[in-house]
mmCIF file of C-alpha atoms in Angstrom:
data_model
loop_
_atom_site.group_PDB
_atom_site.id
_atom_site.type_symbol
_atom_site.label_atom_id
_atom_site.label_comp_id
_atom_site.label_asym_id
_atom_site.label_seq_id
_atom_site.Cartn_x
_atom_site.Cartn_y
_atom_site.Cartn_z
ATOM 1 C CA UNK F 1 18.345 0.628 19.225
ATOM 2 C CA UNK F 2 19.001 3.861 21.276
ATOM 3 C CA UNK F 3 17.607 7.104 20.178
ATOM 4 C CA UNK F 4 20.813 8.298 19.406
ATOM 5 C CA UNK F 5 21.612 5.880 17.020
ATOM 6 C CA UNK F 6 18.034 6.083 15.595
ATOM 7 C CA UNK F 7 18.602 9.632 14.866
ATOM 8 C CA UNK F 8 21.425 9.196 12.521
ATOM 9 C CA UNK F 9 19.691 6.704 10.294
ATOM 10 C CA UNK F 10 18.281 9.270 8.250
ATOM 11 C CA UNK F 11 21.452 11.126 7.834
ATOM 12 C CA UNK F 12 22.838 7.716 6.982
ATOM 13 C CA UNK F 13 20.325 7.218 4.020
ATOM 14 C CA UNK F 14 20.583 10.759 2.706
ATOM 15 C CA UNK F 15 23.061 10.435 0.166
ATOM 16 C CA UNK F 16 20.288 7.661 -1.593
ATOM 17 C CA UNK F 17 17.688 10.155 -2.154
ATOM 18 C CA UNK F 18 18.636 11.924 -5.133
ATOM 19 C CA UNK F 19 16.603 11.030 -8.181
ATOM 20 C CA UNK F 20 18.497 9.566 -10.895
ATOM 21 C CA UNK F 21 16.611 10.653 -14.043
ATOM 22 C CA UNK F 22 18.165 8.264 -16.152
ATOM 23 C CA UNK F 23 17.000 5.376 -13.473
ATOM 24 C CA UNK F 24 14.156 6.735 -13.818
ATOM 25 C CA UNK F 25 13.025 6.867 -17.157
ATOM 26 C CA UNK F 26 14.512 3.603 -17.630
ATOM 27 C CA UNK F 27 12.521 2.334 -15.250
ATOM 28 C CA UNK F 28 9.104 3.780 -16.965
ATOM 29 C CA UNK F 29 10.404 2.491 -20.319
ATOM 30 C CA UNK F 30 10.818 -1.291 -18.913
ATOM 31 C CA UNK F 31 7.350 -0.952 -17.023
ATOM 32 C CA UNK F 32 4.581 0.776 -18.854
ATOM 33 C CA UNK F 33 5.482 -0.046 -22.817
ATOM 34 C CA UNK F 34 5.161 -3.740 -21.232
ATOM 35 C CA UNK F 35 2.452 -3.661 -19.609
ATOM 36 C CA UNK F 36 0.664 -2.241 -22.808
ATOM 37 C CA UNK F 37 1.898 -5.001 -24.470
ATOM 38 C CA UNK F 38 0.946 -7.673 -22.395
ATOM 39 C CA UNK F 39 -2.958 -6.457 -21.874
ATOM 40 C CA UNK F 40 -2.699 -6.449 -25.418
ATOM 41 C CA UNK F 41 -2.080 -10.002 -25.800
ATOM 42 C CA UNK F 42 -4.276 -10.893 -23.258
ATOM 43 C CA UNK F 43 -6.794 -9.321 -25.262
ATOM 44 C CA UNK F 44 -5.682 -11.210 -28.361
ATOM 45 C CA UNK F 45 -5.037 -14.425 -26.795
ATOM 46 C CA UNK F 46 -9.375 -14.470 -25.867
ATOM 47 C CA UNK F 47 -9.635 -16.078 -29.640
ATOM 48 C CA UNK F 48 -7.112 -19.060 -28.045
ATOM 49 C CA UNK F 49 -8.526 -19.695 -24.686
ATOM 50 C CA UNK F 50 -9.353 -17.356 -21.860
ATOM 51 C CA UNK F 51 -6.976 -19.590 -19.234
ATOM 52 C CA UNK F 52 -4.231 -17.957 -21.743
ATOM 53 C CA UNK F 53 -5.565 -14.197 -21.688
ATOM 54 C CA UNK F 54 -6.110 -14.768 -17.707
ATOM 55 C CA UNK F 55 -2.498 -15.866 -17.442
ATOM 56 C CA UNK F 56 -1.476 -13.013 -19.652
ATOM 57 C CA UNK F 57 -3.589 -10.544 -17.785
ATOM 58 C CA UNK F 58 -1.586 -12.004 -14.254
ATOM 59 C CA UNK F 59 1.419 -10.789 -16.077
ATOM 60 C CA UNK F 60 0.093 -7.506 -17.080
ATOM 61 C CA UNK F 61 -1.269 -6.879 -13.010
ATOM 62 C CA UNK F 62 2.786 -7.295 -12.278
ATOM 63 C CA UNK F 63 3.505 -4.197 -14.680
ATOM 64 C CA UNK F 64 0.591 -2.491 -13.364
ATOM 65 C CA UNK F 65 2.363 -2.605 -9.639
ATOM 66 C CA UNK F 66 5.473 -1.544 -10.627
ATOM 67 C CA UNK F 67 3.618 1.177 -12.612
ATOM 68 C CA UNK F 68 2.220 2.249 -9.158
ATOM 69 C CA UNK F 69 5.539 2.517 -7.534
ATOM 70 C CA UNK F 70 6.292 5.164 -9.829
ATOM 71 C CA UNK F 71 3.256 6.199 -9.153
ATOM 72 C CA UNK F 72 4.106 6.288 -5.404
ATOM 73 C CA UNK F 73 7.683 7.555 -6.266
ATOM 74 C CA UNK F 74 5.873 10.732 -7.628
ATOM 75 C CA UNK F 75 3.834 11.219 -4.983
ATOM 76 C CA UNK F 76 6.643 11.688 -2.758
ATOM 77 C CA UNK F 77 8.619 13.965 -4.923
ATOM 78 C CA UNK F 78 11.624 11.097 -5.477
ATOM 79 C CA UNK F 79 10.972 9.986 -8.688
ATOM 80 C CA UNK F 80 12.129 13.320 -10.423
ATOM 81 C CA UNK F 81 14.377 16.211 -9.448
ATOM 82 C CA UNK F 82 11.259 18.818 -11.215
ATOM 83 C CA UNK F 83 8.016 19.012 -9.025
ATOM 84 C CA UNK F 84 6.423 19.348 -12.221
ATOM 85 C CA UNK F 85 7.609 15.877 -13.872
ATOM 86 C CA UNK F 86 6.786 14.323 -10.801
ATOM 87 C CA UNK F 87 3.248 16.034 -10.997
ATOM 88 C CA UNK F 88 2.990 14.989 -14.428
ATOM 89 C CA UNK F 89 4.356 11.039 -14.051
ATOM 90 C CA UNK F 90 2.423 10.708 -11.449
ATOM 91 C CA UNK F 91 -1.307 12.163 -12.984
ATOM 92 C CA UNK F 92 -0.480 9.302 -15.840
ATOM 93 C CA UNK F 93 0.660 6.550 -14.214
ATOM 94 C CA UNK F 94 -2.372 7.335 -11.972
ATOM 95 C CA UNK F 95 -4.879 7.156 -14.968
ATOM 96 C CA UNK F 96 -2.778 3.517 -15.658
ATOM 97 C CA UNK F 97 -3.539 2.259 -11.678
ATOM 98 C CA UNK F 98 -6.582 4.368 -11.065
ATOM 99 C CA UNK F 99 -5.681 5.873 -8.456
ATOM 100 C CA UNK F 100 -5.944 10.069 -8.071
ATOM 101 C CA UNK F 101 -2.771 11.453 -7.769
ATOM 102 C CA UNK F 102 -3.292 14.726 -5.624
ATOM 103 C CA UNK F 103 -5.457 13.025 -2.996
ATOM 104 C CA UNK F 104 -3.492 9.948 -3.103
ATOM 105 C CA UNK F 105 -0.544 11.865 -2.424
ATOM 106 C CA UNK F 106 -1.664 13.881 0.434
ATOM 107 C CA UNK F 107 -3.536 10.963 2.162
ATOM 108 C CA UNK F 108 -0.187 9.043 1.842
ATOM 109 C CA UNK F 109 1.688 12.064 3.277
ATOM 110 C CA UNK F 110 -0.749 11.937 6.231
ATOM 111 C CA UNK F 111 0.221 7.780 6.600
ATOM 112 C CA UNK F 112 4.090 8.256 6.926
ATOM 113 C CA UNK F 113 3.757 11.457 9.106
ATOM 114 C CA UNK F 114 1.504 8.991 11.221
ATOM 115 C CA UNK F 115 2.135 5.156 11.127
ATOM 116 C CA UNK F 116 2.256 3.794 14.177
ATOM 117 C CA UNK F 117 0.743 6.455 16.162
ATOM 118 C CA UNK F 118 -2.039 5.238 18.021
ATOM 119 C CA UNK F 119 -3.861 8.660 18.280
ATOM 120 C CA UNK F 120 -3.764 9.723 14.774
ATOM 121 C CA UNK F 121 -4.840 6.746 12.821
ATOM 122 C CA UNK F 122 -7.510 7.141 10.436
ATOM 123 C CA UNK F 123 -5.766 8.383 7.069
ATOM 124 C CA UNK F 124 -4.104 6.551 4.640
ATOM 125 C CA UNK F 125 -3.584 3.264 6.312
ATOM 126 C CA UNK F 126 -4.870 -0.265 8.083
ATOM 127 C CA UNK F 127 -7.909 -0.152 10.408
ATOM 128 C CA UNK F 128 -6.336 -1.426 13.799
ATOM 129 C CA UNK F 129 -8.275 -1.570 16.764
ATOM 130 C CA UNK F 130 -6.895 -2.411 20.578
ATOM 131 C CA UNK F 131 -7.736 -4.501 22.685
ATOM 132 C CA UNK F 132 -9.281 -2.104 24.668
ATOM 133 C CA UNK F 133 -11.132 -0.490 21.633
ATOM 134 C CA UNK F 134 -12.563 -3.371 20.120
ATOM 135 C CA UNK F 135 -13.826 -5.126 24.017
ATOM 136 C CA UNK F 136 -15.275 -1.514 24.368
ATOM 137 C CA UNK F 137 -16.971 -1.190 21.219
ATOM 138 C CA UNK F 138 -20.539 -2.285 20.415
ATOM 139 C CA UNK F 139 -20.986 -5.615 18.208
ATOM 140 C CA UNK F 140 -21.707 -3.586 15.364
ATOM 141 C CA UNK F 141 -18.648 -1.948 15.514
ATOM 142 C CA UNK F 142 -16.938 -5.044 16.660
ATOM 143 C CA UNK F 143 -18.586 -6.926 13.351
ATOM 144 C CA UNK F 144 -17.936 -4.097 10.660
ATOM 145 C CA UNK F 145 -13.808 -4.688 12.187
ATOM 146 C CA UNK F 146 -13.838 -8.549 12.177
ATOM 147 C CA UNK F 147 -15.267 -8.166 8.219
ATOM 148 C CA UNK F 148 -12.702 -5.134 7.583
ATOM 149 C CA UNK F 149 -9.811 -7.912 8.663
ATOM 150 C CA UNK F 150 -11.490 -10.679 7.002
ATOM 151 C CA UNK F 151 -8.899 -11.628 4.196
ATOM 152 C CA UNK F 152 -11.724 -12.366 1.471
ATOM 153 C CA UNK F 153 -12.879 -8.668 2.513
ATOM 154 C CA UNK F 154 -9.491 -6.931 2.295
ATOM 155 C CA UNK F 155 -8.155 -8.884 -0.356
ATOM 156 C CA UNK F 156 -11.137 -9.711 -2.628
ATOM 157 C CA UNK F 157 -13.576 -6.595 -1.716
ATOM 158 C CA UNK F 158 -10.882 -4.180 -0.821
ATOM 159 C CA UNK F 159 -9.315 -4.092 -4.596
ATOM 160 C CA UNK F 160 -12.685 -3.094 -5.745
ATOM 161 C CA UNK F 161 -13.819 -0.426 -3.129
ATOM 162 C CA UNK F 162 -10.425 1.267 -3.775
ATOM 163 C CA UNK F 163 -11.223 1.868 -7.211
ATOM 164 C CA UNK F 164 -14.631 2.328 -8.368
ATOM 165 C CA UNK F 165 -15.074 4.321 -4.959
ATOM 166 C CA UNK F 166 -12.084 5.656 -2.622
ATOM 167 C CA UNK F 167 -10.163 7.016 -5.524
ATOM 168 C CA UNK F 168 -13.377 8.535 -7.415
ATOM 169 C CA UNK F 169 -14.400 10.546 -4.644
ATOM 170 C CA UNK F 170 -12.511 13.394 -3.245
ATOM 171 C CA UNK F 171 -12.770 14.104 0.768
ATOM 172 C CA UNK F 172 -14.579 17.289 1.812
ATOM 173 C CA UNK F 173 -11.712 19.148 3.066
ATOM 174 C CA UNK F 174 -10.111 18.991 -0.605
ATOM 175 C CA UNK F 175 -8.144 22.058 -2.265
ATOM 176 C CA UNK F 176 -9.158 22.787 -5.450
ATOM 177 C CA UNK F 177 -5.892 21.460 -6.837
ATOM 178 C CA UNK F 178 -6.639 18.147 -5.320
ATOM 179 C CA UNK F 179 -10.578 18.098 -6.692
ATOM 180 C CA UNK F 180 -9.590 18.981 -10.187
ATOM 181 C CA UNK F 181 -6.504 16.230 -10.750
ATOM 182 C CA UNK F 182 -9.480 13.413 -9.647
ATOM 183 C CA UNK F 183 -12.096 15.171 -11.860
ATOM 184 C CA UNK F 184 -9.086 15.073 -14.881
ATOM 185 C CA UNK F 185 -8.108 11.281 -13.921
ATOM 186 C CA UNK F 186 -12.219 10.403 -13.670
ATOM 187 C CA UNK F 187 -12.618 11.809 -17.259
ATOM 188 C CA UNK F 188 -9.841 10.371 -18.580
ATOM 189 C CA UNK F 189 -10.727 7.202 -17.789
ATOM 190 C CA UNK F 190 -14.621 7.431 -18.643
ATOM 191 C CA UNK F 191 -13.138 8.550 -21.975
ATOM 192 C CA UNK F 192 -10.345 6.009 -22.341
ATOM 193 C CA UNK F 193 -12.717 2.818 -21.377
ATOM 194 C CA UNK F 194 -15.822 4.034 -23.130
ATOM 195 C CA UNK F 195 -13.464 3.914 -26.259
ATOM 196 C CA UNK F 196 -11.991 0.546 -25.525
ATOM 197 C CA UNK F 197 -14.838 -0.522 -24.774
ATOM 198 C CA UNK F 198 -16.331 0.687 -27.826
ATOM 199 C CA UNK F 199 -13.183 -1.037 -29.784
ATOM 200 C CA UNK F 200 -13.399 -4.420 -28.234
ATOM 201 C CA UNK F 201 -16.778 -4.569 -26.696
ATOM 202 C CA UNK F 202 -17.515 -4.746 -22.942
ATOM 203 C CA UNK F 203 -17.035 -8.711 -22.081
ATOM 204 C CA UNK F 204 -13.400 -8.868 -23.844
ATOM 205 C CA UNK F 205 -12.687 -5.646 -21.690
ATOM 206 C CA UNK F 206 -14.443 -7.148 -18.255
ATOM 207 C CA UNK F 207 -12.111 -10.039 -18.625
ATOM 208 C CA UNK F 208 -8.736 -8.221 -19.461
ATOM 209 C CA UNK F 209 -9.056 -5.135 -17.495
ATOM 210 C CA UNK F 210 -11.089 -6.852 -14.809
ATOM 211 C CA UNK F 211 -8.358 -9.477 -14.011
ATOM 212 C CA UNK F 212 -5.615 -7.523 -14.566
ATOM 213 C CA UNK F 213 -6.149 -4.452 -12.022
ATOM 214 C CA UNK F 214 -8.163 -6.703 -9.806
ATOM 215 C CA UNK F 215 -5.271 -9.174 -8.902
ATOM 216 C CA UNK F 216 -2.492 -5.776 -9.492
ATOM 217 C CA UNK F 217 -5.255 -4.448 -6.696
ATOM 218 C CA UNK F 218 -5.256 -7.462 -4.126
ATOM 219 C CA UNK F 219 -1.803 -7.627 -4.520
ATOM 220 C CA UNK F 220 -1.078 -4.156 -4.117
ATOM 221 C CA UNK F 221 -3.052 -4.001 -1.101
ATOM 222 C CA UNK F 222 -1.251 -7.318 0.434
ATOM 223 C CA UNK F 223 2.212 -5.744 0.091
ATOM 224 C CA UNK F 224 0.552 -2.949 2.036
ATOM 225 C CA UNK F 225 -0.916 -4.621 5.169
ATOM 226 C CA UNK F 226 1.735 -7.424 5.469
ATOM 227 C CA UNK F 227 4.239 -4.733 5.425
ATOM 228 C CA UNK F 228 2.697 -2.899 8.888
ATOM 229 C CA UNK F 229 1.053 -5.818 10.267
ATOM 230 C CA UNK F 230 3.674 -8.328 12.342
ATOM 231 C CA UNK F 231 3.680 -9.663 15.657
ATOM 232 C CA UNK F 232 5.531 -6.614 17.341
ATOM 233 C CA UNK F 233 5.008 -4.530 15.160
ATOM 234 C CA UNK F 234 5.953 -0.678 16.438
ATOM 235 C CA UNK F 235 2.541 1.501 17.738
ATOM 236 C CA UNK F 236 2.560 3.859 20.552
ATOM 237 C CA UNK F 237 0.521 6.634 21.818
ATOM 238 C CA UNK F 238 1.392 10.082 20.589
ATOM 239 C CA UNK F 239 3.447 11.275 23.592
ATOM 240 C CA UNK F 240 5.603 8.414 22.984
ATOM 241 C CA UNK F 241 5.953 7.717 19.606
ATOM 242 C CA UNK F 242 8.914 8.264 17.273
ATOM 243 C CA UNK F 243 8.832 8.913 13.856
ATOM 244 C CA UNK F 244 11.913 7.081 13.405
ATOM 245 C CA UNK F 245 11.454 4.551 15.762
ATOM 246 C CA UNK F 246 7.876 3.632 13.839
ATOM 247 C CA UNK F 247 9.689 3.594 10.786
ATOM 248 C CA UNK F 248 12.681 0.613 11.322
ATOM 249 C CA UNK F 249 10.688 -1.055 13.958
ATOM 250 C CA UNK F 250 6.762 -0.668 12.043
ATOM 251 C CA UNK F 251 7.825 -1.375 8.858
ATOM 252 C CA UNK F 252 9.109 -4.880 7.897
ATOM 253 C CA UNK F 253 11.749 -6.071 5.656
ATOM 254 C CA UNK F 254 10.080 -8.051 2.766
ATOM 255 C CA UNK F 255 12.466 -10.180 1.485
ATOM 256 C CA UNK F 256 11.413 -11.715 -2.251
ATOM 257 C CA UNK F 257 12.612 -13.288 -4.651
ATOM 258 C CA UNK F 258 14.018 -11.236 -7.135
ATOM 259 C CA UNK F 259 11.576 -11.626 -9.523
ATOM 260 C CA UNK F 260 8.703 -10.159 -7.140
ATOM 261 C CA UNK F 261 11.368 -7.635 -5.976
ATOM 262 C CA UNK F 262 11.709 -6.330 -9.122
ATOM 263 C CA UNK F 263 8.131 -6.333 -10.007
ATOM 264 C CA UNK F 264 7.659 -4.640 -6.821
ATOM 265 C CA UNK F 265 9.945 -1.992 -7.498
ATOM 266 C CA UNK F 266 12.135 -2.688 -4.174
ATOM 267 C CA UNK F 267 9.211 -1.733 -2.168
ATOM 268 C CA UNK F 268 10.095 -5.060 0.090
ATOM 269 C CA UNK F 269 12.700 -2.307 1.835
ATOM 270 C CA UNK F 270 10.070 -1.018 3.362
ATOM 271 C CA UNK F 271 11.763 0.160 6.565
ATOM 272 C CA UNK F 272 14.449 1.918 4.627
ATOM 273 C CA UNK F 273 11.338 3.805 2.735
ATOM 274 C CA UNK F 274 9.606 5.254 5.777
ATOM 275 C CA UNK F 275 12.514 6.217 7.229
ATOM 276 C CA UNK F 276 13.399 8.663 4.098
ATOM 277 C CA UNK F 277 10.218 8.781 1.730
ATOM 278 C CA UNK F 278 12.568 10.282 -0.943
ATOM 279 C CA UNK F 279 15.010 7.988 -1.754
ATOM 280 C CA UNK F 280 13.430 6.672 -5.236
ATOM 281 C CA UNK F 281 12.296 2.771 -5.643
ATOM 282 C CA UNK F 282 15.835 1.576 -7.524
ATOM 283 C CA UNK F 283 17.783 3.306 -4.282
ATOM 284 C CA UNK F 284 15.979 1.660 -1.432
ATOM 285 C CA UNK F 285 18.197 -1.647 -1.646
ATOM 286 C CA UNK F 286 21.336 0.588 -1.850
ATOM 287 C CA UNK F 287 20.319 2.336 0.986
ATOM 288 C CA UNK F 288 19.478 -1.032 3.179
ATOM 289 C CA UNK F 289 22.400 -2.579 2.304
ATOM 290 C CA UNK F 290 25.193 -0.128 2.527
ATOM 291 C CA UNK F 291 23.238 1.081 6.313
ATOM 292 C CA UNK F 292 24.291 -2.083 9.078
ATOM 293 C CA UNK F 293 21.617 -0.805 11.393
ATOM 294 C CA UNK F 294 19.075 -1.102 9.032
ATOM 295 C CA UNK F 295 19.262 -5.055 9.186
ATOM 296 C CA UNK F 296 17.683 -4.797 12.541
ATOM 297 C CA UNK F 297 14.501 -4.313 10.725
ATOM 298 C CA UNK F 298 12.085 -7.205 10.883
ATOM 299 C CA UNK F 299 12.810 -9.341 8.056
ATOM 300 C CA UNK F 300 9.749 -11.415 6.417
ATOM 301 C CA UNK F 301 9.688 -13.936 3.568
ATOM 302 C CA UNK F 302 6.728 -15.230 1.542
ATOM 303 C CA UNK F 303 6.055 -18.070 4.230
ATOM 304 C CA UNK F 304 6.387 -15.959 7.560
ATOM 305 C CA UNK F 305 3.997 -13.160 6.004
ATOM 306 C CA UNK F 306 1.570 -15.292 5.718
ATOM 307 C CA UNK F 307 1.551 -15.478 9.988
ATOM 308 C CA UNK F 308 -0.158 -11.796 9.682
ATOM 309 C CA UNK F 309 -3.517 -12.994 8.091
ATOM 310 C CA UNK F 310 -3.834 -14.176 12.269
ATOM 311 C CA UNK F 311 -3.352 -10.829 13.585
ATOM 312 C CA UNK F 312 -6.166 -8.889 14.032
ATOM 313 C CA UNK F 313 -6.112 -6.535 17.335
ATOM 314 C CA UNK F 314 -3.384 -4.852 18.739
ATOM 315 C CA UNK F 315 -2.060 -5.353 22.470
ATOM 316 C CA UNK F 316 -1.295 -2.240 23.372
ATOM 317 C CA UNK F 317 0.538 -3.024 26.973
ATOM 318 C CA UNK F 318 2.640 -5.999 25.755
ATOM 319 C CA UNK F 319 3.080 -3.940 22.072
ATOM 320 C CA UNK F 320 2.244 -7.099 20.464
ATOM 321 C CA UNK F 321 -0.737 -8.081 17.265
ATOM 322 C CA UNK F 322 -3.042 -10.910 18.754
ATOM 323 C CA UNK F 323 -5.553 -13.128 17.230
ATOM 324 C CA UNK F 324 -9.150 -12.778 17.834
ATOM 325 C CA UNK F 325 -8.735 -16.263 19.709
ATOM 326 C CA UNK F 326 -6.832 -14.662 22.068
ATOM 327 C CA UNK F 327 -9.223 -11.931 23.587
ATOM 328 C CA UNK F 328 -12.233 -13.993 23.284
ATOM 329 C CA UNK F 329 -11.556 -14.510 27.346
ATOM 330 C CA UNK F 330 -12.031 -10.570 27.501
ATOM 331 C CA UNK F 331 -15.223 -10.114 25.277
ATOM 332 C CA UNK F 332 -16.655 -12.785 27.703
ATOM 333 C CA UNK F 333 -15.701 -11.335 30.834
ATOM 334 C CA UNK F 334 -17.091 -7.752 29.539
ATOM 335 C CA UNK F 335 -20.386 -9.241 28.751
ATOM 336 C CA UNK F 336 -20.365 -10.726 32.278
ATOM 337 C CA UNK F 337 -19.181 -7.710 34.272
ATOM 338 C CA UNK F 338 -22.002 -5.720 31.953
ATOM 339 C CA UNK F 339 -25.123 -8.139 32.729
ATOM 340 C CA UNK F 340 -24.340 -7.846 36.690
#
């Protein structure tokens, strides 16, 4: 794809980013009354059998991700026309996900303004490493990476790290507009679970809320890395990098089933949101589908996603993900060269 034609992708997908507040508050009326519901009959269904309140708290983790995609939406400004609505959405649908919403959103910020830029990663995304970086590095460094891209690390650790500790914490360059929205999140949910808690006692809690925002979490987080983690997927150094470029050709298509699309809140279109952060979640498969060049993307399904759990280093010469298998030959060679 040439840069011209690259350029006029985002002109292409601006008529998609209005907010549609009628869309939108349709969309908060279909996902967070439900998920209420359901963790309420998880809760209920513990005096049947706890495979039932596990399977309703599965359902409940489905509302709870499309409750962060507004969440996400409001980050970026797209959910609502008004800052302020967006401000406010987004504080309460953070309290629902656990996530802070003013350091969320300016870490995120940091991510598209970034992806795929090989000298500014650090903020808001995947830990990559290239080839050269991770022969280079000591095996300390080399071990904290290979557990970092361990799947039972980023999928079964990673849920839990993100909420009892990234989102609690504010970084030390925070405004003071950033630091108080976590401190009013933090309180409000000390004060929300301490009464639930108090309501329904800790184990009934433990197994409801446990379940259901630790597999919303793992799932959340999976949607993440598959979407920036294929075999060529786009990351160049800074004097060559394009922010458009890294958007159609570092962010995959992930086509669902319309079930988990909807659940997802279209966030599959992945490609279509980097490229323009503020078209809202219900626009993003308008926007793919009424753009040709946008099918270029790289298109995923359920089966070829799970190829990405293999890559683990990037080749930055042939622009290509590799398997630690692959550079084994190098680590070898390097421990050779440094012994002579």
């Amino acid at each position: 794809m040439s840069k011209e034609k690259t350029a006029q992708l985002r002109k292409f997908v601006k008529p998609f980013e209005q907010a549609d507040v009628k869309a939108s508050v349709k969309q908060m009326v279909n996902t967070i009354p439900p998920f209420f519901l359901f963790w309420f009959l998880a809760y209920l269904a513990l005096d049947v059998s706890i495979w039932l309140t596990i399977a309703a708290s599965i359902v409940a983790a489905g509302f709870v991700i499309r409750t962060f995609i507004i969440f996400h939406d409001c980050t970026h400004g797209s959910f609502f026309k008004n800052k302020k609505a967006n401000a406010v959405v987004g504080t309460i649908t953070g309290i629902i996900t656990l996530f802070a919403f003013e350091k969320w959103k300016r870490e995120h910020t940091i991510h598209h303004a970034s992806s795929g830029n090989l000298d500014k990663r650090g903020v808001g995304d995947i830990w990559v490493m290239t080839i050269d970086e991770y022969v280079e590095a000591s095996k300390w460094e080399r071990f904290k990476y290979r557990m970092y891209r361990n799947p039972l690390v980023m999928f079964g650790f990673g849920p839990l790290f993100l909420v009892l500790i990234s989102s609690r914490f504010n970084r030390k360059d925070a405004r003071k507009k950033e630091r108080n929205n976590t401190y009013l999140i933090n309180f409000s949910l000390v004060v929300i679970y301490s009464l639930l808690i108090w309501t329904i006692g800790w184990q009934a809690f433990v197994i409801v809320q446990g379940t259901t925002m630790f597999v919303a979490g793992a799932f959340g987080i999976w949607l993440f890395y598959v979407q920036h983690t294929f075999e060529d997927s786009y990351f160049e150094d800074e004097s060559e990098w394009d922010y458009v470029k890294a958007a159609i050709e570092g962010s995959s298509y992930y086509q669902l089933p319309k079930v988990l699309q909807w659940v997802t809140g279209n966030i599959g279109f992945h490609h279509v949101h980097h490229l323009s952060p503020r078209v809202p979640n219900y626009n993003l498969e308008k926007a793919h589908e009424s753009t040709p060049p946008l099918h270029q993307a790289t298109t995923i399904n359920i089966k070829s996603s799970l190829k990405s759990l293999r890559y683990k280093v990037y080749d930055a010469n042939n622009k290509t993900f590799v398997t630690f298998g692959d550079i084994k030959h190098l680590l070898q060679d390097s421990k050779k060269t440094a012994e002579n």
